Coordinates of C-alpha atoms and ligand atoms in Angstrom, one line a residue:
M1362 CA 10.9 79.8 1.3
R1363 CA 9.1 76.7 1.8
K1364 CA 11.0 74.3 3.5
K1365 CA 9.3 70.6 1.8
L1366 CA 8.1 69.5 -1.5
D1367 CA 5.7 66.7 -1.6
F1368 CA 5.5 64.4 -4.1
H1369 CA 2.0 62.6 -3.8
G1370 CA 2.5 62.6 -0.2
R1371 CA 6.1 61.5 -0.1
K1372 CA 7.7 64.7 1.5
L1373 CA 11.3 65.7 1.4
S1374 CA 12.8 68.4 3.5
L1375 CA 15.0 71.5 1.7
K1376 CA 16.7 72.4 5.1
H1377 CA 19.7 70.4 3.3
P1378 CA 20.7 70.1 -0.5
L1379 CA 19.2 66.9 -2.3
V1380 CA 20.8 65.3 -5.0
M1381 CA 18.7 64.1 -7.9
G1382 CA 20.1 61.2 -10.1
V1383 CA 20.0 61.0 -13.8
L1384 CA 18.4 57.8 -15.2
N1385 CA 18.0 57.6 -18.7
I1386 CA 16.3 55.6 -20.7
T1387 CA 17.0 55.5 -24.4
S1388 CA 17.4 52.0 -26.0
D1389 CA 16.0 51.8 -29.2
S1390 CA 15.8 48.2 -29.3
F1391 CA 12.3 46.8 -28.7
S1392 CA 11.9 44.0 -31.1
D1393 CA 13.9 41.6 -28.8
G1394 CA 15.4 40.5 -25.5
G1395 CA 17.6 44.0 -25.5
Q1396 CA 14.5 46.2 -24.2
W1397 CA 14.1 44.1 -21.3
L1398 CA 18.1 44.1 -20.8
H1399 CA 17.8 47.8 -21.0
Q1400 CA 15.2 48.1 -18.0
N1401 CA 16.9 45.9 -15.9
A1402 CA 20.0 47.8 -16.1
A1403 CA 18.4 50.7 -15.6
L1404 CA 16.3 49.6 -12.8
E1405 CA 19.8 48.2 -10.8
Q1406 CA 21.4 51.8 -11.8
A1407 CA 18.3 53.3 -10.0
R1408 CA 18.5 51.2 -6.7
L1409 CA 22.3 52.1 -6.6
M1410 CA 21.7 55.3 -6.9
A1411 CA 18.9 55.2 -4.3
A1412 CA 21.5 53.7 -2.2
Q1413 CA 24.0 56.1 -2.5
G1414 CA 21.7 58.8 -1.0
A1415 CA 19.7 60.1 -3.9
A1416 CA 16.6 62.2 -2.8
I1417 CA 14.8 61.6 -6.2
I1418 CA 15.6 59.5 -9.5
D1419 CA 14.9 61.7 -13.0
I1420 CA 13.8 59.5 -15.3
G1421 CA 13.9 60.1 -19.0
G1422 CA 12.9 58.6 -22.4
E1423 CA 13.7 61.3 -24.8
S1424 CA 17.3 62.7 -25.4
T1425 CA 17.5 66.3 -24.9
R1426 CA 21.0 66.7 -26.1
P1427 CA 21.8 69.4 -28.7
G1428 CA 21.2 67.9 -32.4
A1429 CA 19.6 64.3 -30.5
V1430 CA 16.7 62.6 -32.5
P1431 CA 13.3 63.3 -31.3
V1432 CA 11.0 60.1 -29.6
S1433 CA 7.9 59.3 -30.9
L1434 CA 4.9 59.3 -28.2
Q1435 CA 4.7 55.6 -28.1
E1436 CA 8.1 55.1 -27.7
E1437 CA 9.0 57.3 -25.3
L1438 CA 6.2 55.9 -23.5
D1439 CA 7.4 52.2 -24.2
R1440 CA 10.8 53.0 -22.8
V1441 CA 9.8 54.5 -19.6
L1442 CA 6.4 53.3 -18.2
P1443 CA 7.8 49.9 -17.4
V1444 CA 10.6 51.3 -15.5
I1445 CA 8.7 53.8 -13.5
E1446 CA 6.0 51.1 -12.6
S1447 CA 9.1 48.8 -11.3
L1448 CA 10.7 51.5 -9.3
V1449 CA 8.1 52.9 -7.5
A1450 CA 7.1 49.1 -6.1
D1451 CA 10.6 48.6 -5.2
I1452 CA 12.5 52.3 -4.1
D1453 CA 11.5 54.5 -1.5
I1454 CA 12.4 58.0 -3.2
P1455 CA 10.1 60.1 -5.6
I1456 CA 10.9 59.5 -9.2
S1457 CA 10.8 62.3 -11.5
I1458 CA 9.5 62.2 -15.3
D1459 CA 11.7 64.0 -17.6
T1460 CA 9.5 64.8 -20.4
S1461 CA 8.1 67.9 -22.3
K1462 CA 4.9 65.7 -23.5
A1463 CA 1.5 66.0 -22.0
K1464 CA 0.7 62.6 -22.6
V1465 CA 3.7 61.4 -20.8
M1466 CA 3.8 63.2 -18.0
T1467 CA -0.1 62.1 -17.2
A1468 CA 0.6 58.4 -17.8
A1469 CA 4.0 58.5 -15.5
V1470 CA 2.1 60.4 -12.6
T1471 CA -0.6 57.8 -12.9
A1472 CA 2.4 55.0 -12.7
G1473 CA 3.6 56.9 -9.7
A1474 CA 5.9 59.3 -10.6
G1475 CA 5.5 62.1 -7.9
M1476 CA 7.8 64.7 -10.1
I1477 CA 7.6 66.4 -13.5
N1478 CA 11.1 67.9 -15.0
D1479 CA 10.6 69.7 -18.0
V1480 CA 13.5 71.0 -20.2
W1481 CA 10.4 73.3 -22.1
A1482 CA 8.8 74.8 -18.8
L1483 CA 5.5 73.4 -20.0
R1484 CA 5.6 75.4 -23.5
Q1485 CA 4.4 72.3 -25.1
P1486 CA 1.1 71.6 -26.4
G1487 CA -1.0 70.3 -23.5
A1488 CA 1.3 70.1 -21.1
L1489 CA 0.3 73.1 -18.6
Q1490 CA -3.3 71.5 -18.3
A1491 CA -1.3 68.1 -17.8
A1492 CA 0.8 69.4 -15.0
A1493 CA -2.3 71.1 -13.5
E1494 CA -4.1 67.8 -13.3
A1495 CA -0.9 65.9 -12.0
K1496 CA -0.7 67.9 -8.9
V1497 CA 3.0 67.1 -8.7
P1498 CA 5.9 69.3 -8.1
V1499 CA 7.2 70.6 -11.5
C1500 CA 10.6 72.1 -12.3
L1501 CA 10.3 74.6 -15.0
M1502 CA 13.5 74.9 -17.0
H1503 CA 15.1 77.8 -19.0
M1504 CA 15.6 76.5 -23.0
L1505 CA 16.8 79.5 -25.5
G1506 CA 15.3 77.8 -29.1
E1507 CA 15.2 73.8 -29.4
P1508 CA 17.5 71.1 -28.9
G1509 CA 18.3 70.9 -32.4
S1510 CA 19.7 74.0 -32.8
M1511 CA 19.8 75.6 -29.6
Q1512 CA 24.0 76.1 -29.3
V1513 CA 23.8 77.9 -32.7
Q1514 CA 24.5 81.6 -31.7
P1515 CA 22.7 81.8 -28.6
D1516 CA 22.1 85.4 -28.0
Y1517 CA 20.7 87.5 -24.8
H1518 CA 20.4 90.7 -23.9
A1519 CA 21.6 89.9 -20.1
V1520 CA 21.2 86.6 -19.0
V1521 CA 20.5 87.1 -15.9
D1522 CA 17.7 89.2 -16.5
D1523 CA 16.7 87.5 -19.6
I1524 CA 16.1 84.2 -17.7
S1525 CA 14.2 85.9 -14.9
W1526 CA 11.5 87.6 -17.1
F1527 CA 10.8 84.1 -18.8
F1528 CA 11.0 82.4 -14.9
A1529 CA 8.0 85.2 -14.1
E1530 CA 6.1 84.1 -17.6
R1531 CA 6.7 80.8 -16.9
I1532 CA 5.2 81.1 -13.2
T1533 CA 2.1 83.2 -14.5
A1534 CA 1.5 80.8 -16.9
A1535 CA 1.4 78.1 -14.3
N1536 CA -0.1 80.0 -12.1
E1537 CA -3.3 80.6 -14.7
A1538 CA -3.2 77.0 -15.6
G1539 CA -4.1 76.2 -12.2
I1540 CA -0.6 75.2 -11.2
K1541 CA -0.3 75.9 -6.7
R1542 CA 3.0 77.7 -6.4
K1543 CA 4.0 75.3 -3.9
N1544 CA 4.7 72.8 -6.6
L1545 CA 7.0 75.1 -8.8
L1546 CA 11.0 74.7 -8.8
L1547 CA 13.0 77.0 -11.4
D1548 CA 16.2 75.8 -13.0
P1549 CA 18.5 78.3 -15.1
G1550 CA 19.0 75.2 -17.8
F1551 CA 22.5 75.0 -17.8
G1552 CA 23.9 74.7 -21.8
F1553 CA 20.4 74.7 -23.0
G1554 CA 21.2 77.4 -25.4
K1555 CA 24.1 79.2 -23.8
N1556 CA 27.5 79.7 -24.7
L1557 CA 30.6 79.5 -22.1
Q1558 CA 30.3 83.0 -21.0
H1559 CA 26.0 82.9 -20.4
N1560 CA 26.7 79.7 -18.2
L1561 CA 29.4 81.1 -16.3
S1562 CA 27.1 84.3 -16.0
L1563 CA 24.6 82.4 -14.5
L1564 CA 26.6 80.0 -12.1
A1565 CA 28.2 83.3 -10.6
N1566 CA 25.3 85.0 -10.2
L1567 CA 22.7 82.0 -9.5
S1568 CA 21.8 83.9 -5.9
A1569 CA 20.0 86.1 -8.2
F1570 CA 17.2 84.2 -8.6
E1571 CA 16.6 83.7 -4.9
S1572 CA 14.3 86.6 -5.4
F1573 CA 11.2 83.9 -6.8
D1574 CA 11.6 82.1 -3.8
L1575 CA 11.1 79.2 -5.3
P1576 CA 13.6 76.0 -4.7
L1577 CA 16.2 76.0 -7.6
L1578 CA 17.2 72.7 -9.2
V1579 CA 20.5 72.9 -11.3
G1580 CA 22.0 70.5 -13.8
L1581 CA 25.8 70.7 -14.7
S1582 CA 27.1 67.3 -14.3
R1583 CA 29.4 66.4 -16.9
K1584 CA 28.0 69.1 -19.2
S1585 CA 30.3 71.1 -22.3
M1586 CA 30.8 74.0 -20.5
L1587 CA 32.9 71.5 -17.9
G1588 CA 34.7 70.1 -20.9
Q1589 CA 35.1 74.2 -21.9
I1590 CA 36.8 75.1 -18.7
T1591 CA 39.3 72.3 -18.4
G1592 CA 39.7 70.5 -21.5
C1593 CA 38.2 67.2 -20.1
A1594 CA 36.2 64.8 -21.9
V1595 CA 32.8 64.0 -20.9
D1596 CA 33.8 60.9 -18.8
K1597 CA 36.5 63.0 -17.0
R1598 CA 34.4 65.7 -15.8
L1599 CA 33.7 64.4 -12.3
P1600 CA 35.6 66.6 -10.3
A1601 CA 34.8 69.6 -12.2
G1602 CA 31.4 68.8 -11.8
L1603 CA 31.6 68.6 -7.9
A1604 CA 33.0 72.1 -8.2
A1605 CA 30.2 73.7 -10.2
A1606 CA 27.6 72.0 -8.0
S1607 CA 29.2 73.2 -4.8
I1608 CA 29.3 76.8 -6.2
A1609 CA 25.5 76.6 -6.8
V1610 CA 24.6 75.0 -3.6
L1611 CA 26.5 77.7 -1.9
Q1612 CA 24.3 80.4 -4.2
G1613 CA 21.3 78.4 -2.7
A1614 CA 20.4 75.7 -5.3
K1615 CA 18.6 72.9 -3.6
I1616 CA 18.2 70.0 -5.7
V1617 CA 21.4 68.8 -7.9
R1618 CA 20.9 66.9 -10.9
T1619 CA 23.5 64.6 -11.7
H1620 CA 25.1 61.3 -12.8
D1621 CA 27.4 60.7 -10.4
V1622 CA 25.1 60.3 -6.9
A1623 CA 27.4 59.3 -4.6
A1624 CA 30.1 61.6 -5.3
T1625 CA 27.7 64.5 -5.2
V1626 CA 26.4 63.7 -2.0
Q1627 CA 29.5 63.7 -0.5
A1628 CA 30.1 67.3 -1.8
L1629 CA 26.7 68.4 -0.6
Q1630 CA 27.3 67.3 2.8
V1631 CA 30.2 69.5 2.8
C1632 CA 28.4 72.1 1.4
A1633 CA 25.9 71.7 3.8
A1634 CA 28.0 71.5 7.1
V1635 CA 29.8 74.7 6.0
M1636 CA 26.0 76.5 5.3
N1637 CA 25.0 75.4 8.6
T1638 CA 27.9 77.2 10.7
K1639 CA 27.2 80.5 10.4
Ligands
8Y7_3145 C1 19.0 69.3 -17.4 C2 18.0 68.2 -17.4 C3 19.4 67.9 -19.1 C4 19.1 70.4 -16.4 C5 16.9 70.0 -15.5 C6 22.3 66.7 -19.3 C7 16.9 66.6 -18.7 C8 21.6 67.0 -20.4 N1 19.9 68.9 -18.4 N2 16.6 68.8 -16.6 N3 17.7 67.8 -18.6 N4 18.1 70.7 -15.6 N5 16.0 70.4 -14.9 O1 23.3 66.9 -19.4 O2 20.5 71.2 -16.2 O3 22.0 66.0 -18.5 S1 19.8 66.7 -20.0

């Protein structure tokens, strides 16, 4: 397994599990000072996450939650580019762009983003080529269906095998587009076209994906599967999220995407300490 990721010259070691902090920029107000306030709040939040030990900040301008309203290209660019430009000058850790749109990938990397996080795994028009030209690490996430309808009766033959086939197909597509294997990460996409049983099977069998010999990224933070298990509302799912993140890391996940950086850093420190004691 590769030991380092290179984000435009900023290198990160994968020897210890890393935390990716989530920064959503989803304001809809562009006509007044509202947007400026949102962007300043975003910068503050990013600085805080960096200080708390995040290794990467993942910036997204379009919600991918089930039923979310799609955002236009211009709106997504207007939301994320100013924040990326400020952060690149301001903080010392790589910025990831959470997008599926080729033009947003290109603009974000030009502005200094060092990674692409795509819940569509480069299946939108032009995305393979944009990612190839960007020459930065790309996370290929599995999603069954599309955000608007993915949670309506998701169905698999065998969820772990089906997702392995999907990964194999996307790795081949990326390779054919000229994306270097050293720039690929995989993510099973918890909650993206999966019911509770699917999510549990994936978490219980996550180590199956180690056969690809590519770094695994997981996002479990605050997800509805944690609510289904514990009965907790979204703002009360931190303990469950830490348990889930720890289970994932003990099975080989290298990067954990989370809204709760400080707590997750501590959970992963415990995992790393145990994993280094054998
Ligand atoms: C994930 C993600 C979301 C995830 C990766 C949420 C953008 C929903 N979840 N990206 N994005 N993996 N790679 O609850 O699980 O944060 S959005």
